[in-house]
Short mmCIF file of C-alpha atoms and ligand atoms in Angstrom, two decimals:
data_model
loop_
_atom_site.label_atom_id
_atom_site.label_comp_id
_atom_site.label_asym_id
_atom_site.label_seq_id
_atom_site.Cartn_x
_atom_site.Cartn_y
_atom_site.Cartn_z
CA MET A 1 1.07 27.29 11.44
CA SER A 2 0.14 26.27 7.76
CA VAL A 3 2.42 26.13 4.65
CA THR A 4 0.96 26.62 1.33
CA GLN A 5 2.12 24.85 -1.85
CA GLN A 6 3.00 28.11 -3.35
CA GLN A 7 5.50 28.75 -0.61
CA VAL A 8 6.98 25.42 -1.26
CA LEU A 9 7.34 26.07 -4.90
CA ASP A 10 8.89 29.46 -4.34
CA ALA A 11 11.51 27.83 -2.06
CA LEU A 12 12.23 25.33 -4.72
CA LYS A 13 12.85 27.98 -7.31
CA GLN A 14 16.62 28.24 -6.24
CA VAL A 15 17.24 24.54 -6.55
CA LYS A 16 18.78 23.26 -9.72
CA THR A 17 18.47 19.87 -11.39
CA PRO A 18 21.66 17.94 -12.73
CA ARG A 19 20.58 19.17 -16.10
CA GLY A 20 21.01 22.67 -15.05
CA VAL A 21 17.31 23.77 -15.19
CA ALA A 22 15.40 24.76 -12.13
CA LEU A 23 13.73 21.83 -10.41
CA VAL A 24 10.37 23.58 -10.66
CA ASP A 25 10.58 23.59 -14.52
CA ALA A 26 12.16 20.11 -14.98
CA ASN A 27 8.76 18.29 -15.03
CA VAL A 28 9.83 15.79 -12.39
CA LEU A 29 7.69 16.95 -9.39
CA SER A 30 4.79 15.04 -7.98
CA ALA A 31 1.87 17.12 -6.55
CA ILE A 32 2.96 18.80 -3.42
CA THR A 33 1.27 17.89 -0.04
CA ALA A 34 1.52 20.92 2.37
CA GLY A 35 -0.21 21.60 5.55
CA ASP A 36 0.16 21.42 9.14
CA GLY A 37 3.57 22.16 8.62
CA LYS A 38 4.36 18.93 7.08
CA VAL A 39 5.54 18.93 3.42
CA PHE A 40 5.70 15.85 1.04
CA PHE A 41 6.44 15.08 -2.47
CA SER A 42 8.44 13.13 -4.76
CA ILE A 43 10.97 13.74 -7.61
CA ASN A 44 10.32 11.25 -10.39
CA VAL A 45 13.45 10.37 -12.45
CA GLU A 46 14.81 7.65 -14.44
CA ALA A 47 16.72 4.95 -12.48
CA THR A 48 19.94 5.46 -14.25
CA GLU A 49 19.92 9.16 -13.28
CA ALA A 50 19.00 8.49 -9.64
CA ARG A 51 22.42 8.89 -8.21
CA ALA A 52 22.79 12.21 -9.78
CA TRP A 53 19.58 13.42 -8.39
CA GLU A 54 20.53 12.83 -4.65
CA THR A 55 22.12 16.24 -4.25
CA THR A 56 19.11 17.91 -5.81
CA ARG A 57 16.81 16.02 -3.58
CA ALA A 58 18.89 16.95 -0.48
CA GLN A 59 19.10 20.54 -1.61
CA ALA A 60 15.29 20.55 -2.07
CA GLU A 61 14.58 19.14 1.27
CA ALA A 62 16.95 21.71 2.96
CA ALA A 63 15.01 24.48 0.92
CA VAL A 64 11.68 23.28 2.25
CA ARG A 65 12.84 22.88 5.86
CA ALA A 66 13.97 26.46 5.91
CA ILE A 67 10.56 27.67 5.12
CA PRO A 68 8.98 29.37 8.40
CA GLY A 69 6.62 26.95 9.84
CA VAL A 70 7.75 23.55 8.35
CA THR A 71 8.25 21.03 10.90
CA LEU A 72 8.61 18.20 8.52
CA ALA A 73 9.90 17.87 4.95
CA MET A 74 9.93 14.34 3.23
CA ILE A 75 11.09 14.37 -0.29
CA ALA A 76 11.50 11.08 -1.87
CA LEU A 77 13.20 10.39 -5.08
CA THR A 78 11.28 7.86 -7.15
CA ALA A 79 12.87 6.24 -9.99
CA GLU A 80 11.48 3.81 -12.41
CA ARG A 81 13.27 1.89 -14.97
CA LYS A 82 11.57 2.03 -18.37
CA ALA A 83 12.36 -0.31 -21.37
CA GLY A 84 14.38 1.22 -24.00
CA ALA A 85 16.33 4.57 -23.97
CA ALA A 86 15.66 6.98 -21.20
CA PRO A 87 14.17 10.25 -22.47
CA ALA A 88 15.92 13.41 -21.07
CA ALA A 89 12.43 14.67 -19.86
CA PRO A 90 9.60 12.07 -19.38
CA PRO A 91 6.30 13.15 -20.65
CA PRO A 92 3.58 13.91 -18.10
CA ARG A 93 2.70 10.51 -16.61
CA ALA A 94 -1.03 11.15 -17.37
CA ALA A 95 -0.27 10.89 -21.07
CA GLN A 96 1.55 7.84 -21.03
CA SER A 97 -0.14 4.58 -21.99
CA THR A 98 0.83 1.32 -20.57
CA ALA A 99 2.10 -1.91 -22.06
CA ALA A 100 -1.25 -3.78 -21.28
CA GLY A 101 -3.02 -1.14 -23.26
CA HIS A 102 -4.94 0.18 -20.15
CA ARG A 103 -5.89 3.75 -20.22
CA PRO A 104 -4.01 5.31 -17.24
CA HIS A 105 -6.23 6.12 -14.30
CA GLN A 106 -6.28 9.77 -14.18
CA HIS A 107 -6.49 11.82 -10.95
CA PRO A 108 -7.78 15.35 -10.77
CA PRO A 109 -5.00 17.94 -11.49
CA GLY A 110 -3.34 19.00 -8.45
CA SER A 111 -4.11 15.64 -6.68
CA PRO A 112 -1.12 14.18 -4.99
CA MET A 113 -1.51 11.04 -7.26
CA SER A 114 -1.75 12.98 -10.74
CA ARG A 115 1.60 12.01 -11.84
CA GLN A 116 1.74 8.47 -10.97
CA ALA A 117 1.95 5.77 -13.80
CA GLU A 118 0.01 2.57 -13.57
CA ILE A 119 1.96 -0.64 -13.71
CA PRO A 120 1.94 -2.25 -16.90
CA GLY A 121 -0.12 -5.37 -16.82
CA ILE A 122 -1.76 -4.82 -13.55
CA SER A 123 -5.38 -3.81 -13.70
CA ALA A 124 -6.14 -2.64 -10.14
CA VAL A 125 -3.74 -2.14 -7.06
CA ILE A 126 -5.51 -2.16 -3.81
CA ALA A 127 -4.18 -1.35 -0.36
CA VAL A 128 -5.03 -3.23 2.98
CA ALA A 129 -4.30 -0.90 5.76
CA SER A 130 -4.87 -0.57 9.37
CA GLY A 131 -4.43 2.25 11.98
CA LYS A 132 -2.24 0.14 14.18
CA GLY A 133 -0.31 -3.18 14.26
CA GLY A 134 -1.59 -6.54 15.34
CA VAL A 135 -5.14 -6.12 14.36
CA GLY A 136 -4.60 -8.91 11.77
CA LYS A 137 -4.06 -6.82 8.79
CA SER A 138 -1.64 -9.14 7.15
CA THR A 139 -3.59 -12.18 7.71
CA THR A 140 -6.83 -10.57 6.29
CA ALA A 141 -4.65 -9.28 3.26
CA LEU A 142 -3.41 -12.75 2.38
CA ASN A 143 -7.06 -14.41 2.82
CA LEU A 144 -8.60 -11.77 0.97
CA ALA A 145 -6.13 -12.12 -1.70
CA LEU A 146 -7.00 -16.00 -1.93
CA GLY A 147 -10.77 -14.94 -1.69
CA LEU A 148 -10.20 -12.84 -4.73
CA ARG A 149 -8.36 -15.90 -6.40
CA ASP A 150 -11.27 -18.06 -5.75
CA LEU A 151 -13.60 -15.49 -7.62
CA GLY A 152 -11.52 -16.39 -10.74
CA LEU A 153 -9.15 -13.45 -10.62
CA LYS A 154 -5.42 -13.40 -11.20
CA VAL A 155 -4.05 -12.07 -8.08
CA GLY A 156 -0.83 -10.71 -6.79
CA LEU A 157 0.28 -10.01 -3.12
CA LEU A 158 2.93 -7.33 -2.17
CA ASP A 159 3.89 -7.31 1.41
CA ALA A 160 4.98 -3.49 1.74
CA ASP A 161 5.00 -3.93 5.66
CA ILE A 162 8.65 -2.96 5.31
CA TYR A 163 8.96 -2.56 9.15
CA GLY A 164 7.76 -6.08 9.93
CA PRO A 165 7.13 -8.18 6.83
CA SER A 166 4.93 -11.08 7.88
CA VAL A 167 4.18 -12.61 4.52
CA PRO A 168 7.18 -15.11 4.56
CA ARG A 169 5.78 -16.52 8.02
CA LEU A 170 2.12 -16.40 6.56
CA THR A 171 3.02 -18.38 3.33
CA GLY A 172 6.13 -20.42 4.35
CA LEU A 173 7.95 -18.86 1.54
CA ARG A 174 11.68 -18.06 2.36
CA ASP A 175 13.55 -18.24 -1.06
CA LYS A 176 15.21 -15.27 -2.60
CA PRO A 177 13.40 -14.24 -6.01
CA ALA A 178 15.12 -15.17 -9.10
CA LEU A 179 16.07 -12.32 -11.73
CA SER A 180 14.48 -12.51 -15.20
CA ALA A 181 16.33 -12.00 -18.52
CA ASP A 182 15.46 -8.25 -18.29
CA ARG A 183 16.90 -8.13 -14.65
CA LYS A 184 13.36 -8.00 -12.87
CA MET A 185 12.54 -9.75 -9.87
CA VAL A 186 10.42 -12.88 -10.49
CA PRO A 187 7.59 -13.05 -7.59
CA LEU A 188 7.28 -16.35 -5.77
CA GLU A 189 4.26 -18.25 -6.49
CA ARG A 190 2.32 -20.13 -3.76
CA PHE A 191 -1.46 -20.89 -3.59
CA GLY A 192 -2.18 -19.41 -6.97
CA LEU A 193 -0.84 -16.15 -5.96
CA SER A 194 2.26 -14.10 -7.35
CA ILE A 195 3.88 -13.16 -3.95
CA MET A 196 6.57 -10.42 -3.29
CA SER A 197 7.81 -9.31 0.20
CA ILE A 198 10.74 -7.19 1.27
CA GLY A 199 11.18 -10.10 3.81
CA PHE A 200 12.36 -12.35 0.89
CA LEU A 201 15.26 -9.82 0.32
CA ILE A 202 16.34 -8.93 3.48
CA GLU A 203 16.46 -9.84 7.34
CA GLU A 204 13.55 -8.73 9.25
CA ASP A 205 15.52 -6.80 11.81
CA ARG A 206 17.38 -4.91 8.93
CA ALA A 207 14.02 -3.88 7.65
CA MET A 208 13.43 -2.02 11.05
CA VAL A 209 15.84 0.77 10.54
CA TRP A 210 14.52 1.86 7.14
CA ARG A 211 13.91 5.68 6.68
CA GLY A 212 11.02 7.30 4.60
CA PRO A 213 12.78 8.02 1.28
CA MET A 214 14.55 4.43 1.43
CA VAL A 215 11.18 2.86 2.04
CA MET A 216 9.65 4.52 -1.02
CA GLN A 217 12.46 3.44 -3.09
CA ALA A 218 12.36 0.00 -1.98
CA LEU A 219 8.78 -0.09 -2.35
CA THR A 220 8.99 1.45 -5.95
CA GLN A 221 11.38 -1.16 -6.80
CA MET A 222 8.95 -3.92 -5.66
CA LEU A 223 6.22 -2.53 -7.62
CA ARG A 224 7.80 -1.60 -10.73
CA GLU A 225 10.95 -3.84 -10.95
CA VAL A 226 9.09 -7.10 -10.43
CA ALA A 227 7.90 -9.30 -13.27
CA TRP A 228 4.31 -9.42 -11.92
CA GLY A 229 2.89 -10.37 -15.49
CA THR A 230 -0.74 -9.75 -16.02
CA LEU A 231 -2.72 -9.46 -12.86
CA ASP A 232 -6.43 -8.45 -12.40
CA VAL A 233 -5.58 -7.33 -8.88
CA LEU A 234 -2.46 -6.70 -6.80
CA VAL A 235 -3.19 -6.48 -3.04
CA VAL A 236 -0.73 -4.33 -1.12
CA ASP A 237 -0.04 -5.22 2.63
CA MET A 238 0.46 -1.65 3.88
CA PRO A 239 2.60 -0.92 7.00
CA PRO A 240 0.42 -0.42 9.95
CA GLY A 241 -0.48 3.10 11.16
CA THR A 242 -1.12 6.39 9.43
CA GLY A 243 2.03 8.22 9.72
CA ASP A 244 4.28 9.81 7.40
CA ALA A 245 5.73 6.90 5.72
CA GLN A 246 2.03 5.43 4.91
CA LEU A 247 0.84 8.92 3.47
CA THR A 248 3.93 8.97 1.16
CA LEU A 249 3.12 5.35 0.21
CA ALA A 250 -0.48 6.03 -0.40
CA GLN A 251 0.67 9.23 -2.64
CA ASN A 252 3.30 7.13 -4.60
CA VAL A 253 1.41 3.92 -5.37
CA PRO A 254 -1.26 4.13 -8.07
CA LEU A 255 -4.13 2.78 -5.86
CA LYS A 256 -7.48 1.98 -7.15
CA GLY A 257 -8.90 1.65 -3.66
CA ALA A 258 -8.16 0.96 -0.02
CA VAL A 259 -9.60 -1.53 2.59
CA ILE A 260 -9.35 -0.74 6.40
CA VAL A 261 -8.94 -3.59 8.80
CA SER A 262 -9.98 -2.77 12.41
CA THR A 263 -10.82 -4.64 15.57
CA PRO A 264 -13.86 -3.80 17.48
CA GLN A 265 -12.05 -2.00 20.23
CA ASP A 266 -12.46 1.61 20.34
CA LEU A 267 -8.92 2.65 20.09
CA SER A 268 -8.49 0.89 16.90
CA LEU A 269 -11.43 2.44 15.56
CA ILE A 270 -10.04 5.77 16.16
CA ASP A 271 -7.09 4.64 14.37
CA ALA A 272 -9.20 3.37 11.36
CA ARG A 273 -10.76 6.79 11.12
CA ARG A 274 -7.44 8.34 10.66
CA GLY A 275 -6.72 5.66 8.02
CA LEU A 276 -9.72 6.70 6.20
CA ALA A 277 -8.66 10.56 6.42
CA MET A 278 -5.35 9.63 5.23
CA PHE A 279 -6.60 7.91 2.00
CA ARG A 280 -9.26 10.55 1.49
CA GLN A 281 -6.44 13.20 1.55
CA VAL A 282 -4.75 11.49 -1.35
CA ASN A 283 -7.97 10.77 -3.19
CA VAL A 284 -7.92 7.07 -2.82
CA PRO A 285 -11.58 5.57 -2.66
CA VAL A 286 -12.00 3.66 0.51
CA LEU A 287 -13.64 0.22 -0.49
CA GLY A 288 -14.67 -0.26 3.00
CA ILE A 289 -13.97 -1.57 6.63
CA ILE A 290 -13.59 -5.08 7.67
CA GLU A 291 -13.99 -6.06 11.24
CA ASN A 292 -11.43 -8.59 12.37
CA MET A 293 -11.56 -10.51 15.52
CA SER A 294 -15.10 -9.36 15.63
CA TYR A 295 -16.56 -11.88 17.91
CA PHE A 296 -15.13 -14.96 19.80
CA GLN A 297 -15.99 -18.43 18.13
CA CYS A 298 -15.58 -21.26 20.52
CA PRO A 299 -13.55 -23.69 18.53
CA HIS A 300 -15.23 -26.74 20.34
CA CYS A 301 -19.11 -25.95 20.35
CA GLY A 302 -19.10 -22.94 17.76
CA THR A 303 -20.84 -20.51 20.03
CA ARG A 304 -20.37 -17.02 19.33
CA SER A 305 -19.57 -14.45 22.15
CA ASP A 306 -19.44 -10.80 21.60
CA ILE A 307 -16.56 -10.33 24.03
CA PHE A 308 -15.31 -7.10 22.40
CA GLY A 309 -18.61 -5.14 22.22
CA HIS A 310 -19.01 -6.36 18.70
CA GLY A 311 -20.72 -4.21 15.80
CA GLY A 312 -18.42 -0.89 16.32
CA ALA A 313 -16.92 -1.22 12.94
CA ARG A 314 -20.18 -1.49 11.22
CA HIS A 315 -21.73 1.49 13.02
CA GLU A 316 -18.53 3.41 12.43
CA ALA A 317 -18.60 2.51 8.79
CA GLU A 318 -22.04 3.61 8.56
CA LYS A 319 -21.35 6.86 10.35
CA LEU A 320 -18.39 7.62 8.12
CA GLY A 321 -20.41 6.92 4.87
CA VAL A 322 -18.01 3.79 3.76
CA PRO A 323 -19.12 0.23 3.06
CA PHE A 324 -18.82 -2.35 5.73
CA LEU A 325 -17.14 -5.22 3.99
CA GLY A 326 -17.77 -7.96 6.69
CA GLU A 327 -16.64 -9.35 10.03
CA ILE A 328 -14.17 -12.19 10.69
CA PRO A 329 -14.39 -13.93 14.14
CA LEU A 330 -11.49 -14.37 16.35
CA HIS A 331 -10.93 -18.13 15.88
CA ILE A 332 -7.91 -20.37 16.67
CA GLU A 333 -8.15 -22.06 13.22
CA ILE A 334 -7.36 -18.56 11.68
CA ARG A 335 -4.46 -18.04 14.00
CA THR A 336 -2.95 -21.52 13.74
CA THR A 337 -3.20 -21.72 9.76
CA SER A 338 -1.71 -18.38 9.46
CA ASP A 339 1.17 -18.88 11.57
CA GLU A 340 1.93 -22.22 10.02
CA GLY A 341 2.07 -20.69 6.47
CA LYS A 342 -1.29 -22.32 5.45
CA PRO A 343 -3.75 -19.48 5.38
CA VAL A 344 -7.23 -20.92 6.13
CA VAL A 345 -8.77 -19.98 2.62
CA ALA A 346 -6.10 -22.42 1.09
CA SER A 347 -6.03 -24.93 3.74
CA ALA A 348 -9.86 -25.23 4.65
CA PRO A 349 -11.50 -23.83 1.49
CA ASP A 350 -14.82 -25.73 2.09
CA GLY A 351 -14.89 -24.36 5.77
CA PRO A 352 -16.95 -21.41 7.29
CA HIS A 353 -13.99 -19.00 7.57
CA ALA A 354 -12.98 -19.44 3.89
CA ALA A 355 -16.60 -18.64 2.96
CA ILE A 356 -16.48 -15.26 5.20
CA TYR A 357 -13.22 -14.23 3.33
CA ARG A 358 -14.65 -15.00 -0.11
CA ALA A 359 -17.78 -12.86 0.75
CA ILE A 360 -15.45 -10.08 1.68
CA ALA A 361 -13.61 -10.63 -1.53
CA SER A 362 -16.76 -10.38 -3.59
CA ALA A 363 -17.86 -7.07 -1.86
CA VAL A 364 -14.22 -5.82 -2.48
CA ARG A 365 -14.47 -6.67 -6.23
CA ASP A 366 -17.77 -5.03 -6.49
CA GLY A 367 -16.52 -1.98 -4.81
CA LEU A 368 -13.56 -1.88 -7.01
CA LYS A 369 -15.82 -2.00 -10.06
CA ASP A 370 -17.74 0.99 -8.78
CA ALA A 371 -14.66 2.81 -8.02
CA VAL A 372 -13.08 2.36 -11.45
CA ALA A 373 -16.49 3.22 -13.06
CA ALA A 374 -16.75 6.38 -11.15
CA ALA A 375 -13.09 7.50 -11.77
P1 LIG B 401 -0.96 -7.48 11.60
O1 LIG B 401 -0.41 -7.47 10.30
O2 LIG B 401 -2.16 -6.37 11.78
O3 LIG B 401 0.11 -6.96 12.52
P2 LIG B 401 -1.30 -10.26 11.80
O4 LIG B 401 -2.03 -10.58 10.77
O5 LIG B 401 0.25 -10.57 11.84
O6 LIG B 401 -1.51 -8.74 12.22
O7 LIG B 401 -1.87 -11.04 12.87
C1 LIG B 401 -1.38 -10.82 14.36
C2 LIG B 401 -1.87 -12.19 14.99
O8 LIG B 401 -3.12 -12.32 15.25
C3 LIG B 401 -1.46 -13.44 14.39
O9 LIG B 401 -0.79 -14.30 15.12
C4 LIG B 401 -2.47 -14.05 13.58
O10 LIG B 401 -2.60 -15.30 13.30
C5 LIG B 401 -3.62 -13.63 14.52
N1 LIG B 401 -5.02 -13.42 13.90
C6 LIG B 401 -5.24 -12.38 12.76
N2 LIG B 401 -6.60 -12.52 12.58
C7 LIG B 401 -7.08 -13.43 13.41
C8 LIG B 401 -8.48 -13.97 13.66
N3 LIG B 401 -9.51 -13.50 12.88
N4 LIG B 401 -8.57 -14.99 14.59
C9 LIG B 401 -7.63 -15.34 15.23
N5 LIG B 401 -6.21 -15.03 15.34
C10 LIG B 401 -6.08 -14.00 14.42
#
């Protein structure tokens, strides 16, 4: 049974904000995604007011759940702390300018992303996603970030894989981030990248129990309450899968593009297709598909064996009309360097694997230019 945005808005009319006005008139709602009985949106308020808004959020969720046909309602409270005094009602996000002087990226009216603010100082945020875990998404995200660095870009990496942050292991970083004078978290620096991970803040096993709205709140903080400085690109290592948490994330993070990592096996290609559909649903340009563990490369003689029915991702990308960004072999050097906290692009910059990641980075950079030009 499908549910319309209008039904959701009608149900929300009865919900009041802490300011006493109706929620639908308070200029705080993101666009609403409704369909297949699943409803998602966020309420954007000032961080200082967030506690007071929790009752409103809960009432909104209850009102939406009561609509016949709604099977899932997920409403996140997103808060962003702004410098200076908090205005009672923030102006529409699309009209705000950023500290770095960039014109905000505008999504079409009604798009789930139309109310997102860019992050001051960051020119482009891109997501690295995969349909399922274990395909090498995090390894690819880190080496891709290093490849972009090698192209002369200033790059940050945000490990948003809240259910199993692996960036501490992949980089060897374990320190807790310091706080800056304006109480922002200072990202850790390694390999010339600015790096932030939920794994720096909490124990890995605690991250497992996080629920949707909490994930969004933690993520919003990691995006907006971190002293990222000026970056050309922030690479976001997304949680694996294409479930509700990922969709909410894709809606709430101001993404310029997404990269999908897949292995050649059929199953993960099906999952990759879901990933593609998810980003299309929220109007994020898909920069392309990377085939990881594409073929086996013998560590002794260098011979290549296509043990997984290689070429599936390239073929799939052609069929789906998205760029194919490149293929990365299954190679012991990639695994050991990754697991020792010395990613291959940093530890063997002149080797063949670093060259592959750099070529992919270059394709991503070019795709990003096109996506930004087309926006
Ligand atoms: P995900 O983020 O998708 O869960 P990871 O990046 O953590 O996956 O990778 C899972 C495992 O696969 C890790 O041990 C990693 O070192 C290994 N791995 C990733 N890519 C490759 C590759 N191209 N060749 C060999 N091992 C790889």
